[in-house]
mmCIF file of C-alpha atoms in Angstrom:
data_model
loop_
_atom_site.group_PDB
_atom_site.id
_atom_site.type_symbol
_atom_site.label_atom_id
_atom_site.label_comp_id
_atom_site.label_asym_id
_atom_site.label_seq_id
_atom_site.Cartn_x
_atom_site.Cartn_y
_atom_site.Cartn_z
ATOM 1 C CA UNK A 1 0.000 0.000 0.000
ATOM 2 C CA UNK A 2 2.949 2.489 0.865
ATOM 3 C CA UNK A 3 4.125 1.701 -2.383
ATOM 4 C CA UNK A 4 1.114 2.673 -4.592
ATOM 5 C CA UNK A 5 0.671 5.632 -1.880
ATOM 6 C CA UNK A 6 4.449 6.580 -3.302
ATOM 7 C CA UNK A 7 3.855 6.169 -6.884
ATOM 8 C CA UNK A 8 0.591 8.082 -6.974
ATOM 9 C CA UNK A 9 2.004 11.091 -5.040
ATOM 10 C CA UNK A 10 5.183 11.002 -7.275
ATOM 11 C CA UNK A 11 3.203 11.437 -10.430
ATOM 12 C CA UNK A 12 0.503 14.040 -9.326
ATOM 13 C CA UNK A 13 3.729 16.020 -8.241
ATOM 14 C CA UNK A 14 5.466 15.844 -11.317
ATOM 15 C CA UNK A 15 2.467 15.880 -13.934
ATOM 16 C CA UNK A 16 1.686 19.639 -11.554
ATOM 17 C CA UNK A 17 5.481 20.161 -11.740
ATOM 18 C CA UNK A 18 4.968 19.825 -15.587
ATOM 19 C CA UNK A 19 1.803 22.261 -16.107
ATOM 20 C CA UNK A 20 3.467 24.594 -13.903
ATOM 21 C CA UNK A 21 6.674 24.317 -15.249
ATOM 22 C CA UNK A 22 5.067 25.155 -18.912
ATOM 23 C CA UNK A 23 3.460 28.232 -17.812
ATOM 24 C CA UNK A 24 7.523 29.372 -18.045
ATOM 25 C CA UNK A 25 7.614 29.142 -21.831
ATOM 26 C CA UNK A 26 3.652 29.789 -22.738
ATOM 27 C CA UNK A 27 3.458 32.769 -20.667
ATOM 28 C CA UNK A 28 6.644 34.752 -23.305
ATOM 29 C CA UNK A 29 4.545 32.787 -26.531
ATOM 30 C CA UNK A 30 1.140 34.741 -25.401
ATOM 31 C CA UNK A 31 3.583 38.184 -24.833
ATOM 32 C CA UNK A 32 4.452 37.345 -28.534
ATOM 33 C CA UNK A 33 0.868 37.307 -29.649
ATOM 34 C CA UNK A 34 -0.772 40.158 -31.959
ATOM 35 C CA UNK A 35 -3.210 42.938 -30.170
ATOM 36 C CA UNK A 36 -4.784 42.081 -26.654
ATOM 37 C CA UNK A 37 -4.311 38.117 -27.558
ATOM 38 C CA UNK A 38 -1.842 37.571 -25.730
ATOM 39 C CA UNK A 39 -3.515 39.391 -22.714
ATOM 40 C CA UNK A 40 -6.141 37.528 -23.108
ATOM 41 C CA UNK A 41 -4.704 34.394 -22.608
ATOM 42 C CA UNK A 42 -3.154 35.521 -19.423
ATOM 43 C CA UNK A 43 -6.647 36.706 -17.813
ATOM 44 C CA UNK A 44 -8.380 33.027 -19.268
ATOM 45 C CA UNK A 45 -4.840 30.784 -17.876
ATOM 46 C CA UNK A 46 -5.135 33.005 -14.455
ATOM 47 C CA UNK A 47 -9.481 32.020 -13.930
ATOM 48 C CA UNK A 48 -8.290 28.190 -15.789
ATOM 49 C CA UNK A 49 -5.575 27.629 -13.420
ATOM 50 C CA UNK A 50 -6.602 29.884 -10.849
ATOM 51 C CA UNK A 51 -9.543 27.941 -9.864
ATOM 52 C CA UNK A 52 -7.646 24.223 -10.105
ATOM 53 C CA UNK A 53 -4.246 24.273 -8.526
ATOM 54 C CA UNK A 54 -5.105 25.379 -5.315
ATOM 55 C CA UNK A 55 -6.819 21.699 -4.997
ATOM 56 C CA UNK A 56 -3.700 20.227 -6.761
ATOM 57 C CA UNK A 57 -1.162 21.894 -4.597
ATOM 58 C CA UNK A 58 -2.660 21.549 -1.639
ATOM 59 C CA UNK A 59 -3.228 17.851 -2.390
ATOM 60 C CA UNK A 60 0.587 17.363 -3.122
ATOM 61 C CA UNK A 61 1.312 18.720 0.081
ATOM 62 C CA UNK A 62 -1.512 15.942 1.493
ATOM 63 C CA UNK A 63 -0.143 12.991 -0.055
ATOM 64 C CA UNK A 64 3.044 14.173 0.743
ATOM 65 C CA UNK A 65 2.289 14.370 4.385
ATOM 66 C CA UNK A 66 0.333 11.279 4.255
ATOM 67 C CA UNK A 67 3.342 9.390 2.763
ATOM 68 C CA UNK A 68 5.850 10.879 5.147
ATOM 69 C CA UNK A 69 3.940 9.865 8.107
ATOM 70 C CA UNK A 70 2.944 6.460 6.478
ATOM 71 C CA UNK A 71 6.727 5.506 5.712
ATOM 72 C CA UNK A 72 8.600 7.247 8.872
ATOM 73 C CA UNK A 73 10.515 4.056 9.383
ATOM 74 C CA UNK A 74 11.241 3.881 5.955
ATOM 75 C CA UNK A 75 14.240 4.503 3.735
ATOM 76 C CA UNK A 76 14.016 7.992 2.510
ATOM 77 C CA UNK A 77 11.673 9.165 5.177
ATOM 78 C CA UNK A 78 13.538 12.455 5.594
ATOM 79 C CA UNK A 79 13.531 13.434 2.342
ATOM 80 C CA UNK A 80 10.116 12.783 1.814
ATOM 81 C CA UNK A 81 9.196 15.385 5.161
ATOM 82 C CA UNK A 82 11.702 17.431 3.172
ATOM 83 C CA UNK A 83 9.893 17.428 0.042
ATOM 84 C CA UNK A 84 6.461 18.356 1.916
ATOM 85 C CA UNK A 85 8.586 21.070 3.685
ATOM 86 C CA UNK A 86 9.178 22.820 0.219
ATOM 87 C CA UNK A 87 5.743 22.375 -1.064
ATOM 88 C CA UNK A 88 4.201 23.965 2.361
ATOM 89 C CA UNK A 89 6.585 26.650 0.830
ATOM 90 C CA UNK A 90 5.003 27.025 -2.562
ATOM 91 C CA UNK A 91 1.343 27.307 -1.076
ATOM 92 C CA UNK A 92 2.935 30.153 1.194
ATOM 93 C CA UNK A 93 4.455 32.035 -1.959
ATOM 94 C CA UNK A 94 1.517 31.007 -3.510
ATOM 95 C CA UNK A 95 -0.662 32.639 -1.257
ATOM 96 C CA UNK A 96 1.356 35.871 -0.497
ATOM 97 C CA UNK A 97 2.723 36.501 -3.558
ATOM 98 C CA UNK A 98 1.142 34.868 -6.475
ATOM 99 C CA UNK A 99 -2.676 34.579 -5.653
ATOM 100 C CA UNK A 100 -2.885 38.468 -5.265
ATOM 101 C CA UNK A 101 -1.552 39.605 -8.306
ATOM 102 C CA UNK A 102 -3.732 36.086 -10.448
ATOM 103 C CA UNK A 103 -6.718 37.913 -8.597
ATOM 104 C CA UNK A 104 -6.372 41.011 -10.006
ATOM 105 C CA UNK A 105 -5.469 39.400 -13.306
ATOM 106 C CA UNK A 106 -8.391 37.589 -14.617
ATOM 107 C CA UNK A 107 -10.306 40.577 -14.159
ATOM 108 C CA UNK A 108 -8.674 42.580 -16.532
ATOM 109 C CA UNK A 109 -10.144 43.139 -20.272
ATOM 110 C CA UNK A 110 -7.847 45.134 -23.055
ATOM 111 C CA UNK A 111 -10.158 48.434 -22.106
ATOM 112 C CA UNK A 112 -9.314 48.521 -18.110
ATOM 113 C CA UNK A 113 -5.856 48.021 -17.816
ATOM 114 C CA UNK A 114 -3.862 49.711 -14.727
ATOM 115 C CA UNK A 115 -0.837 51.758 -15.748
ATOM 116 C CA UNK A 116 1.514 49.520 -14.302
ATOM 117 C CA UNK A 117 -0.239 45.950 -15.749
ATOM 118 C CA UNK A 118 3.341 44.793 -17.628
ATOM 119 C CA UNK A 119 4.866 45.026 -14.263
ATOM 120 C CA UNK A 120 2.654 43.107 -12.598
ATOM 121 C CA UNK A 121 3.259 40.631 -14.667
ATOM 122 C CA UNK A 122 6.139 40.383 -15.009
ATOM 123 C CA UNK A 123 6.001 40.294 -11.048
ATOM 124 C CA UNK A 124 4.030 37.382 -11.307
ATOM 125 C CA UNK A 125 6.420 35.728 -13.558
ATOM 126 C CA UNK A 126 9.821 36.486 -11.443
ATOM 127 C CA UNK A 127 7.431 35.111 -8.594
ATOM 128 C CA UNK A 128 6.324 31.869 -10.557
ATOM 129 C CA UNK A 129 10.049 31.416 -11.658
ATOM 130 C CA UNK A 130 10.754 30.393 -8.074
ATOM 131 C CA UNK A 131 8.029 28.644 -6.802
ATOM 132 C CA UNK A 132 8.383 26.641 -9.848
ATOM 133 C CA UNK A 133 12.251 25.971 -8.713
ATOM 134 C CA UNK A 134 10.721 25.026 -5.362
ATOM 135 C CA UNK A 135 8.440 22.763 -6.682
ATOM 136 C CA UNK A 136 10.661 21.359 -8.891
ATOM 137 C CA UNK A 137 13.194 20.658 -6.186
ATOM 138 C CA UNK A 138 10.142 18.259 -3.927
ATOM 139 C CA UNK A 139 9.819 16.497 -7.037
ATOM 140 C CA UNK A 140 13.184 15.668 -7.272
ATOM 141 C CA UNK A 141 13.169 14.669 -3.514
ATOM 142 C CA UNK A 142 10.395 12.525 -3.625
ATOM 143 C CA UNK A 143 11.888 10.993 -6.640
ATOM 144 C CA UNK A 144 15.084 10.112 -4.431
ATOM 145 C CA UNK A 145 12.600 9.225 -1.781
ATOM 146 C CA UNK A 146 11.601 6.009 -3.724
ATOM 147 C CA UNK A 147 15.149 5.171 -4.881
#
């Protein structure tokens, strides 16, 4: 059971790893896009995504907790409260940093725009570029973990 418990947590982590990891390169393609497109496809990704990976992350960071208690006195135990250490750190950023500015994001059209709107995102991005290096980095833990 432990070890289907490990498998399943491993791949919801990575396949959100992946999606979030994407947003890297499809976030410049939309900047590249003619007229508001590209703006548009920020506001639609930030309700999309806004609305499911609060339930994914916060369900890594279950099954991660879940595994780490279910294997203590197994190999790779500390890595594993690692990993869930560093994704309780992306739901913090998340929260703090991230969730604010996606908020104000998907309720922008190409007509109301605030004067600093390239910042923000660009914010968000700088902000994403790290939580995605933290999230990235329990992956690789948990991968370890099962080694």
């Amino acid at each position: 059971m432990l070890n289907a418990l490990e498998v399943f947590t491993t791949v919801v982590v990575g396949v959100m790893v992946g999606v979030e990891f994407s947003v890297v390169f499809v976030n410049p393609i939309l900047a590249g896009l003619p007229g508001d497109n590209g703006l548009r496809g920020r506001t639609h990704g930030a309700r999309l995504l806004g609305a499911v990976m609060p339930f994914w992350y916060i369900g890594s960071l279950v099954l991660a907790a879940v595994w780490a208690v279910a294997g203590w006195d197994h190999h790779g135990a500390g890595l594993v409260v690692t990993a869930a250490a560093l994704l309780i750190l992306s739901v913090v950023l998340s929260i703090l940093l991230l969730v604010p500015i996606n908020n104000r994001v998907k309720t922008w059209t190409a007509d109301g725009l605030p004067a600093d709107w390239k910042q923000q995102m660009n914010r968000w991005d700088r902000f994403h570029y790290v939580r995605v290096a933290v999230i990235i980095a329990a992956f690789a833990l948990l991968v370890a973990a099962r080694a």
